[in-house]
């Protein structure tokens, strides 16, 4: 792997931080499919030991972003359109289930946590701080899953956070002018949840992820991440 500058890591969780940096470069096309991920080279560039790098590569292999060839090391995999769709099918299924549980509980006071995250999305978008915007986006969805009261559902959502963070960062690069479309989508989702109408809330959830999948995969045919995504998924919604 040639030397493509990576910043030194100062965060406490070196393995997680290393995996995060590599995810972003893989999904952003900096490390294209077939690129060899050499532990020693990455550790040297990040000024860390090989242990955290080895753990990070194991995370990427578990997520399907890297593959290991016996005796040769790790290489960047192709993340296909279908794999992106599957990631967002999981998100939509988890968060639709969370929406059902939240609406059934009917405690509108708990929606304050979603309002706080939504306000933070607006604030960071206005400042142009896209990294903080991604954090606020994930915070909103994490709060939705937490408010479900189902700990296993929340834990299942948390296992996806690292990959989702990188995918959302890739998504917002498609929105060069403004983040307003994402804010509007999330405003609609929160409004439908507050309405207490399960069918409308579920549709808003799936529509958001359909549009997200489309933005992520748009224009990535040459990298193996291609197509509009979510073909036929709307047929799974209530009332169809």
PDB file of C-alpha atoms in Angstrom:
ATOM      1  CA  UNK A   1       0.000   0.000   0.000  1.00  0.00           C
ATOM      2  CA  UNK A   2       1.519   3.350  -0.968  1.00  0.00           C
ATOM      3  CA  UNK A   3       1.891   6.124   1.601  1.00  0.00           C
ATOM      4  CA  UNK A   4      -1.310   8.158   1.647  1.00  0.00           C
ATOM      5  CA  UNK A   5      -1.187  10.534   4.567  1.00  0.00           C
ATOM      6  CA  UNK A   6      -3.144   9.485   7.642  1.00  0.00           C
ATOM      7  CA  UNK A   7      -3.197  11.716  10.744  1.00  0.00           C
ATOM      8  CA  UNK A   8      -1.735  10.584  14.054  1.00  0.00           C
ATOM      9  CA  UNK A   9      -4.369   9.176  16.408  1.00  0.00           C
ATOM     10  CA  UNK A  10      -4.736  10.695  19.870  1.00  0.00           C
ATOM     11  CA  UNK A  11      -8.077   9.132  20.880  1.00  0.00           C
ATOM     12  CA  UNK A  12      -8.189   6.626  23.726  1.00  0.00           C
ATOM     13  CA  UNK A  13      -9.559   3.739  21.696  1.00  0.00           C
ATOM     14  CA  UNK A  14      -6.825   3.237  19.132  1.00  0.00           C
ATOM     15  CA  UNK A  15      -8.405   0.217  17.478  1.00  0.00           C
ATOM     16  CA  UNK A  16     -11.781   1.942  17.042  1.00  0.00           C
ATOM     17  CA  UNK A  17     -10.148   5.144  15.834  1.00  0.00           C
ATOM     18  CA  UNK A  18      -7.958   3.258  13.367  1.00  0.00           C
ATOM     19  CA  UNK A  19     -10.943   1.305  12.052  1.00  0.00           C
ATOM     20  CA  UNK A  20     -12.859   4.577  11.658  1.00  0.00           C
ATOM     21  CA  UNK A  21     -10.111   6.192   9.610  1.00  0.00           C
ATOM     22  CA  UNK A  22      -9.739   3.153   7.377  1.00  0.00           C
ATOM     23  CA  UNK A  23     -13.517   2.830   6.868  1.00  0.00           C
ATOM     24  CA  UNK A  24     -13.754   6.405   5.665  1.00  0.00           C
ATOM     25  CA  UNK A  25     -10.898   5.959   3.205  1.00  0.00           C
ATOM     26  CA  UNK A  26     -12.268   2.666   1.906  1.00  0.00           C
ATOM     27  CA  UNK A  27     -15.813   3.965   1.458  1.00  0.00           C
ATOM     28  CA  UNK A  28     -14.548   7.260   0.075  1.00  0.00           C
ATOM     29  CA  UNK A  29     -12.502   5.498  -2.605  1.00  0.00           C
ATOM     30  CA  UNK A  30      -9.090   6.559  -1.261  1.00  0.00           C
ATOM     31  CA  UNK A  31      -8.269   2.875  -0.753  1.00  0.00           C
ATOM     32  CA  UNK A  32      -9.953   1.192  -3.746  1.00  0.00           C
ATOM     33  CA  UNK A  33     -10.941  -2.494  -3.886  1.00  0.00           C
ATOM     34  CA  UNK A  34      -7.881  -4.719  -4.015  1.00  0.00           C
ATOM     35  CA  UNK A  35      -5.663  -2.346  -2.016  1.00  0.00           C
ATOM     36  CA  UNK A  36      -3.433  -4.281   0.357  1.00  0.00           C
ATOM     37  CA  UNK A  37      -3.773  -3.105   3.969  1.00  0.00           C
ATOM     38  CA  UNK A  38      -0.321  -3.615   5.480  1.00  0.00           C
ATOM     39  CA  UNK A  39      -0.260  -3.565   9.286  1.00  0.00           C
ATOM     40  CA  UNK A  40       3.269  -2.190   9.533  1.00  0.00           C
ATOM     41  CA  UNK A  41       2.643   0.624   7.028  1.00  0.00           C
ATOM     42  CA  UNK A  42      -0.599   1.712   8.694  1.00  0.00           C
ATOM     43  CA  UNK A  43       0.953   1.573  12.178  1.00  0.00           C
ATOM     44  CA  UNK A  44       3.887   3.685  11.021  1.00  0.00           C
ATOM     45  CA  UNK A  45       1.666   6.336   9.424  1.00  0.00           C
ATOM     46  CA  UNK A  46      -0.581   6.494  12.478  1.00  0.00           C
ATOM     47  CA  UNK A  47       2.383   6.405  14.877  1.00  0.00           C
ATOM     48  CA  UNK A  48       0.947   3.538  16.848  1.00  0.00           C
ATOM     49  CA  UNK A  49       1.773  -0.114  17.470  1.00  0.00           C
ATOM     50  CA  UNK A  50       0.616  -2.935  15.236  1.00  0.00           C
ATOM     51  CA  UNK A  51      -1.768  -4.346  17.863  1.00  0.00           C
ATOM     52  CA  UNK A  52      -4.532  -1.728  17.426  1.00  0.00           C
ATOM     53  CA  UNK A  53      -4.108  -1.921  13.654  1.00  0.00           C
ATOM     54  CA  UNK A  54      -4.526  -5.695  13.753  1.00  0.00           C
ATOM     55  CA  UNK A  55      -7.734  -5.279  15.792  1.00  0.00           C
ATOM     56  CA  UNK A  56      -9.000  -2.605  13.397  1.00  0.00           C
ATOM     57  CA  UNK A  57      -8.449  -4.845  10.389  1.00  0.00           C
ATOM     58  CA  UNK A  58     -10.365  -7.623  12.156  1.00  0.00           C
ATOM     59  CA  UNK A  59     -13.290  -5.191  12.602  1.00  0.00           C
ATOM     60  CA  UNK A  60     -13.211  -4.300   8.913  1.00  0.00           C
ATOM     61  CA  UNK A  61     -13.171  -7.966   7.918  1.00  0.00           C
ATOM     62  CA  UNK A  62     -16.171  -8.631  10.174  1.00  0.00           C
ATOM     63  CA  UNK A  63     -18.011  -5.769   8.433  1.00  0.00           C
ATOM     64  CA  UNK A  64     -17.125  -7.064   4.977  1.00  0.00           C
ATOM     65  CA  UNK A  65     -14.959  -4.072   4.089  1.00  0.00           C
ATOM     66  CA  UNK A  66     -11.767  -6.141   4.037  1.00  0.00           C
ATOM     67  CA  UNK A  67     -10.852  -9.742   3.343  1.00  0.00           C
ATOM     68  CA  UNK A  68      -7.910 -11.851   4.465  1.00  0.00           C
ATOM     69  CA  UNK A  69      -5.895 -13.947   2.052  1.00  0.00           C
ATOM     70  CA  UNK A  70      -3.883 -16.662   3.840  1.00  0.00           C
ATOM     71  CA  UNK A  71      -0.196 -15.866   3.784  1.00  0.00           C
ATOM     72  CA  UNK A  72      -0.754 -12.548   2.003  1.00  0.00           C
ATOM     73  CA  UNK A  73      -2.580 -10.326   4.495  1.00  0.00           C
ATOM     74  CA  UNK A  74      -5.666  -8.125   4.308  1.00  0.00           C
ATOM     75  CA  UNK A  75      -7.102  -6.450   1.221  1.00  0.00           C
ATOM     76  CA  UNK A  76      -9.933  -3.975   0.628  1.00  0.00           C
ATOM     77  CA  UNK A  77     -13.125  -5.741  -0.439  1.00  0.00           C
ATOM     78  CA  UNK A  78     -15.771  -4.535  -2.853  1.00  0.00           C
ATOM     79  CA  UNK A  79     -18.849  -3.278  -0.989  1.00  0.00           C
ATOM     80  CA  UNK A  80     -21.577  -4.106  -3.450  1.00  0.00           C
ATOM     81  CA  UNK A  81     -24.859  -2.306  -3.979  1.00  0.00           C
ATOM     82  CA  UNK A  82     -26.649  -5.251  -2.408  1.00  0.00           C
ATOM     83  CA  UNK A  83     -24.447  -5.111   0.689  1.00  0.00           C
ATOM     84  CA  UNK A  84     -25.225  -1.406   1.135  1.00  0.00           C
ATOM     85  CA  UNK A  85     -28.912  -2.223   0.726  1.00  0.00           C
ATOM     86  CA  UNK A  86     -28.641  -4.970   3.342  1.00  0.00           C
ATOM     87  CA  UNK A  87     -27.031  -2.581   5.821  1.00  0.00           C
ATOM     88  CA  UNK A  88     -29.911  -0.172   5.408  1.00  0.00           C
ATOM     89  CA  UNK A  89     -32.510  -2.934   5.468  1.00  0.00           C
ATOM     90  CA  UNK A  90     -31.156  -3.831   8.911  1.00  0.00           C
ATOM     91  CA  UNK A  91     -31.326  -0.183   9.996  1.00  0.00           C
ATOM     92  CA  UNK A  92     -34.853   0.256   8.692  1.00  0.00           C
ATOM     93  CA  UNK A  93     -36.043  -2.965  10.323  1.00  0.00           C
ATOM     94  CA  UNK A  94     -34.481  -2.108  13.686  1.00  0.00           C
ATOM     95  CA  UNK A  95     -35.689   1.472  13.741  1.00  0.00           C
ATOM     96  CA  UNK A  96     -39.165   0.605  12.497  1.00  0.00           C
ATOM     97  CA  UNK A  97     -39.412  -1.887  15.364  1.00  0.00           C
ATOM     98  CA  UNK A  98     -38.161   0.820  17.721  1.00  0.00           C
ATOM     99  CA  UNK A  99     -40.797   3.227  16.373  1.00  0.00           C
ATOM    100  CA  UNK A 100     -43.517   0.645  17.068  1.00  0.00           C
ATOM    101  CA  UNK A 101     -42.373   0.198  20.659  1.00  0.00           C
ATOM    102  CA  UNK A 102     -41.988   3.939  21.261  1.00  0.00           C
ATOM    103  CA  UNK A 103     -45.472   4.674  19.908  1.00  0.00           C
ATOM    104  CA  UNK A 104     -46.993   1.836  21.944  1.00  0.00           C
ATOM    105  CA  UNK A 105     -45.444   3.240  25.119  1.00  0.00           C
ATOM    106  CA  UNK A 106     -46.982   6.620  24.282  1.00  0.00           C
ATOM    107  CA  UNK A 107     -44.760   8.744  26.528  1.00  0.00           C
ATOM    108  CA  UNK A 108     -44.507  11.960  24.518  1.00  0.00           C
ATOM    109  CA  UNK A 109     -42.195  13.522  27.107  1.00  0.00           C
ATOM    110  CA  UNK A 110     -39.476  11.142  25.952  1.00  0.00           C
ATOM    111  CA  UNK A 111     -39.485  12.772  22.519  1.00  0.00           C
ATOM    112  CA  UNK A 112     -37.486  15.630  24.053  1.00  0.00           C
ATOM    113  CA  UNK A 113     -34.322  13.585  23.458  1.00  0.00           C
ATOM    114  CA  UNK A 114     -35.121  13.391  19.741  1.00  0.00           C
ATOM    115  CA  UNK A 115     -35.824  17.135  19.661  1.00  0.00           C
ATOM    116  CA  UNK A 116     -32.431  17.846  21.239  1.00  0.00           C
ATOM    117  CA  UNK A 117     -30.638  15.734  18.622  1.00  0.00           C
ATOM    118  CA  UNK A 118     -32.631  17.389  15.841  1.00  0.00           C
ATOM    119  CA  UNK A 119     -31.727  20.849  17.147  1.00  0.00           C
ATOM    120  CA  UNK A 120     -28.069  19.805  17.192  1.00  0.00           C
ATOM    121  CA  UNK A 121     -28.335  18.678  13.555  1.00  0.00           C
ATOM    122  CA  UNK A 122     -29.675  22.124  12.629  1.00  0.00           C
ATOM    123  CA  UNK A 123     -26.973  23.908  14.643  1.00  0.00           C
ATOM    124  CA  UNK A 124     -24.044  21.940  13.232  1.00  0.00           C
ATOM    125  CA  UNK A 125     -25.403  22.220   9.683  1.00  0.00           C
ATOM    126  CA  UNK A 126     -25.562  26.000  10.063  1.00  0.00           C
ATOM    127  CA  UNK A 127     -21.958  26.023  11.296  1.00  0.00           C
ATOM    128  CA  UNK A 128     -20.863  23.788   8.429  1.00  0.00           C
ATOM    129  CA  UNK A 129     -19.414  21.267  10.901  1.00  0.00           C
ATOM    130  CA  UNK A 130     -20.156  18.057   9.034  1.00  0.00           C
ATOM    131  CA  UNK A 131     -18.346  15.800  11.470  1.00  0.00           C
ATOM    132  CA  UNK A 132     -20.504  17.059  14.353  1.00  0.00           C
ATOM    133  CA  UNK A 133     -23.556  16.801  12.093  1.00  0.00           C
ATOM    134  CA  UNK A 134     -22.883  13.087  11.604  1.00  0.00           C
ATOM    135  CA  UNK A 135     -22.619  12.672  15.388  1.00  0.00           C
ATOM    136  CA  UNK A 136     -25.964  14.443  15.866  1.00  0.00           C
ATOM    137  CA  UNK A 137     -27.578  12.311  13.146  1.00  0.00           C
ATOM    138  CA  UNK A 138     -26.433   9.100  14.831  1.00  0.00           C
ATOM    139  CA  UNK A 139     -27.470  10.468  18.226  1.00  0.00           C
ATOM    140  CA  UNK A 140     -31.042  10.936  17.009  1.00  0.00           C
ATOM    141  CA  UNK A 141     -31.296   7.390  15.672  1.00  0.00           C
ATOM    142  CA  UNK A 142     -29.579   5.974  18.744  1.00  0.00           C
ATOM    143  CA  UNK A 143     -32.066   7.784  20.986  1.00  0.00           C
ATOM    144  CA  UNK A 144     -34.964   6.343  18.996  1.00  0.00           C
ATOM    145  CA  UNK A 145     -33.643   2.818  19.559  1.00  0.00           C
ATOM    146  CA  UNK A 146     -32.910   3.524  23.230  1.00  0.00           C
ATOM    147  CA  UNK A 147     -36.416   4.896  23.798  1.00  0.00           C
ATOM    148  CA  UNK A 148     -37.832   1.590  22.554  1.00  0.00           C
ATOM    149  CA  UNK A 149     -36.965   0.170  25.970  1.00  0.00           C
ATOM    150  CA  UNK A 150     -35.637  -2.981  24.272  1.00  0.00           C
ATOM    151  CA  UNK A 151     -32.010  -3.386  25.315  1.00  0.00           C
ATOM    152  CA  UNK A 152     -31.243  -6.094  22.753  1.00  0.00           C
ATOM    153  CA  UNK A 153     -32.627  -3.952  19.942  1.00  0.00           C
ATOM    154  CA  UNK A 154     -30.451  -1.056  21.107  1.00  0.00           C
ATOM    155  CA  UNK A 155     -27.381  -3.285  21.316  1.00  0.00           C
ATOM    156  CA  UNK A 156     -28.047  -4.599  17.801  1.00  0.00           C
ATOM    157  CA  UNK A 157     -28.187  -1.007  16.550  1.00  0.00           C
ATOM    158  CA  UNK A 158     -24.946  -0.131  18.357  1.00  0.00           C
ATOM    159  CA  UNK A 159     -23.052  -2.918  16.580  1.00  0.00           C
ATOM    160  CA  UNK A 160     -23.648  -1.038  13.313  1.00  0.00           C
ATOM    161  CA  UNK A 161     -22.538   2.422  14.498  1.00  0.00           C
ATOM    162  CA  UNK A 162     -18.937   2.345  13.237  1.00  0.00           C
ATOM    163  CA  UNK A 163     -19.912   1.354   9.716  1.00  0.00           C
ATOM    164  CA  UNK A 164     -22.922   3.688   9.737  1.00  0.00           C
ATOM    165  CA  UNK A 165     -20.744   6.645  10.726  1.00  0.00           C
ATOM    166  CA  UNK A 166     -18.505   6.082   7.716  1.00  0.00           C
ATOM    167  CA  UNK A 167     -21.479   5.582   5.382  1.00  0.00           C
ATOM    168  CA  UNK A 168     -23.174   8.785   6.582  1.00  0.00           C
ATOM    169  CA  UNK A 169     -19.940  10.706   6.052  1.00  0.00           C
ATOM    170  CA  UNK A 170     -19.892   9.341   2.515  1.00  0.00           C
ATOM    171  CA  UNK A 171     -23.548  10.278   2.069  1.00  0.00           C
ATOM    172  CA  UNK A 172     -23.093  13.929   3.010  1.00  0.00           C
ATOM    173  CA  UNK A 173     -20.329  14.310   0.444  1.00  0.00           C
ATOM    174  CA  UNK A 174     -23.170  13.909  -2.095  1.00  0.00           C
ATOM    175  CA  UNK A 175     -24.812  17.005  -0.584  1.00  0.00           C
ATOM    176  CA  UNK A 176     -22.180  19.566  -1.471  1.00  0.00           C
ATOM    177  CA  UNK A 177     -24.396  22.648  -1.253  1.00  0.00           C
ATOM    178  CA  UNK A 178     -26.557  22.051   1.810  1.00  0.00           C
ATOM    179  CA  UNK A 179     -27.534  19.529   4.445  1.00  0.00           C
ATOM    180  CA  UNK A 180     -31.128  20.764   4.421  1.00  0.00           C
ATOM    181  CA  UNK A 181     -32.538  17.626   2.706  1.00  0.00           C
ATOM    182  CA  UNK A 182     -31.255  15.451   5.549  1.00  0.00           C
ATOM    183  CA  UNK A 183     -32.650  17.802   8.177  1.00  0.00           C
ATOM    184  CA  UNK A 184     -36.075  17.843   6.514  1.00  0.00           C
ATOM    185  CA  UNK A 185     -36.129  14.032   6.346  1.00  0.00           C
ATOM    186  CA  UNK A 186     -35.357  13.774  10.056  1.00  0.00           C
ATOM    187  CA  UNK A 187     -37.891  16.465  10.937  1.00  0.00           C
ATOM    188  CA  UNK A 188     -40.518  14.457   9.065  1.00  0.00           C
ATOM    189  CA  UNK A 189     -39.535  11.277  10.900  1.00  0.00           C
ATOM    190  CA  UNK A 190     -39.787  12.911  14.338  1.00  0.00           C
ATOM    191  CA  UNK A 191     -43.110  14.552  13.421  1.00  0.00           C
ATOM    192  CA  UNK A 192     -44.602  11.229  12.314  1.00  0.00           C
ATOM    193  CA  UNK A 193     -43.374   9.511  15.473  1.00  0.00           C
ATOM    194  CA  UNK A 194     -44.988  12.239  17.547  1.00  0.00           C
ATOM    195  CA  UNK A 195     -48.246  11.835  15.608  1.00  0.00           C
ATOM    196  CA  UNK A 196     -48.587   8.319  17.006  1.00  0.00           C
ATOM    197  CA  UNK A 197     -49.548   6.942  13.587  1.00  0.00           C
ATOM    198  CA  UNK A 198     -47.496   3.749  13.247  1.00  0.00           C
ATOM    199  CA  UNK A 199     -48.006   3.354   9.508  1.00  0.00           C
ATOM    200  CA  UNK A 200     -46.930   6.917   8.746  1.00  0.00           C
ATOM    201  CA  UNK A 201     -43.973   6.699  11.139  1.00  0.00           C
ATOM    202  CA  UNK A 202     -42.835   3.429   9.566  1.00  0.00           C
ATOM    203  CA  UNK A 203     -43.130   4.871   6.076  1.00  0.00           C
ATOM    204  CA  UNK A 204     -41.113   7.931   7.100  1.00  0.00           C
ATOM    205  CA  UNK A 205     -38.416   5.656   8.529  1.00  0.00           C
ATOM    206  CA  UNK A 206     -38.147   3.483   5.421  1.00  0.00           C
ATOM    207  CA  UNK A 207     -38.312   6.481   3.081  1.00  0.00           C
ATOM    208  CA  UNK A 208     -35.426   8.116   4.936  1.00  0.00           C
ATOM    209  CA  UNK A 209     -33.243   5.040   4.563  1.00  0.00           C
ATOM    210  CA  UNK A 210     -34.274   4.555   0.929  1.00  0.00           C
ATOM    211  CA  UNK A 211     -33.075   8.073   0.138  1.00  0.00           C
ATOM    212  CA  UNK A 212     -29.937   7.580   2.221  1.00  0.00           C
ATOM    213  CA  UNK A 213     -29.088   4.377   0.351  1.00  0.00           C
ATOM    214  CA  UNK A 214     -29.615   6.153  -2.970  1.00  0.00           C
ATOM    215  CA  UNK A 215     -27.287   9.027  -2.056  1.00  0.00           C
ATOM    216  CA  UNK A 216     -24.567   6.680  -0.830  1.00  0.00           C
ATOM    217  CA  UNK A 217     -24.614   4.414  -3.874  1.00  0.00           C
ATOM    218  CA  UNK A 218     -25.088   7.170  -6.462  1.00  0.00           C
ATOM    219  CA  UNK A 219     -22.209   7.313  -8.892  1.00  0.00           C
ATOM    220  CA  UNK A 220     -20.184   4.510  -7.314  1.00  0.00           C
ATOM    221  CA  UNK A 221     -20.629   1.838 -10.004  1.00  0.00           C
ATOM    222  CA  UNK A 222     -16.945   1.821 -10.811  1.00  0.00           C
ATOM    223  CA  UNK A 223     -16.080   1.116  -7.154  1.00  0.00           C
ATOM    224  CA  UNK A 224     -18.527  -1.725  -6.673  1.00  0.00           C
ATOM    225  CA  UNK A 225     -20.921   0.481  -4.682  1.00  0.00           C
ATOM    226  CA  UNK A 226     -23.557   1.230  -7.268  1.00  0.00           C
ATOM    227  CA  UNK A 227     -27.166   1.744  -8.138  1.00  0.00           C
ATOM    228  CA  UNK A 228     -30.145   3.453  -6.568  1.00  0.00           C
ATOM    229  CA  UNK A 229     -30.729   0.815  -3.886  1.00  0.00           C
ATOM    230  CA  UNK A 230     -33.830  -0.226  -1.914  1.00  0.00           C
ATOM    231  CA  UNK A 231     -35.507  -1.703  -4.991  1.00  0.00           C
ATOM    232  CA  UNK A 232     -38.828  -3.122  -3.902  1.00  0.00           C
ATOM    233  CA  UNK A 233     -38.323  -2.482  -0.202  1.00  0.00           C
ATOM    234  CA  UNK A 234     -41.304  -0.156   0.021  1.00  0.00           C
ATOM    235  CA  UNK A 235     -43.456  -3.220  -0.697  1.00  0.00           C
ATOM    236  CA  UNK A 236     -42.646  -4.391   2.834  1.00  0.00           C
ATOM    237  CA  UNK A 237     -44.337  -1.408   4.474  1.00  0.00           C
ATOM    238  CA  UNK A 238     -47.667  -1.606   6.289  1.00  0.00           C
ATOM    239  CA  UNK A 239     -50.675  -1.086   4.073  1.00  0.00           C
ATOM    240  CA  UNK A 240     -48.973  -2.183   0.845  1.00  0.00           C
TER     241      UNK A 240
END
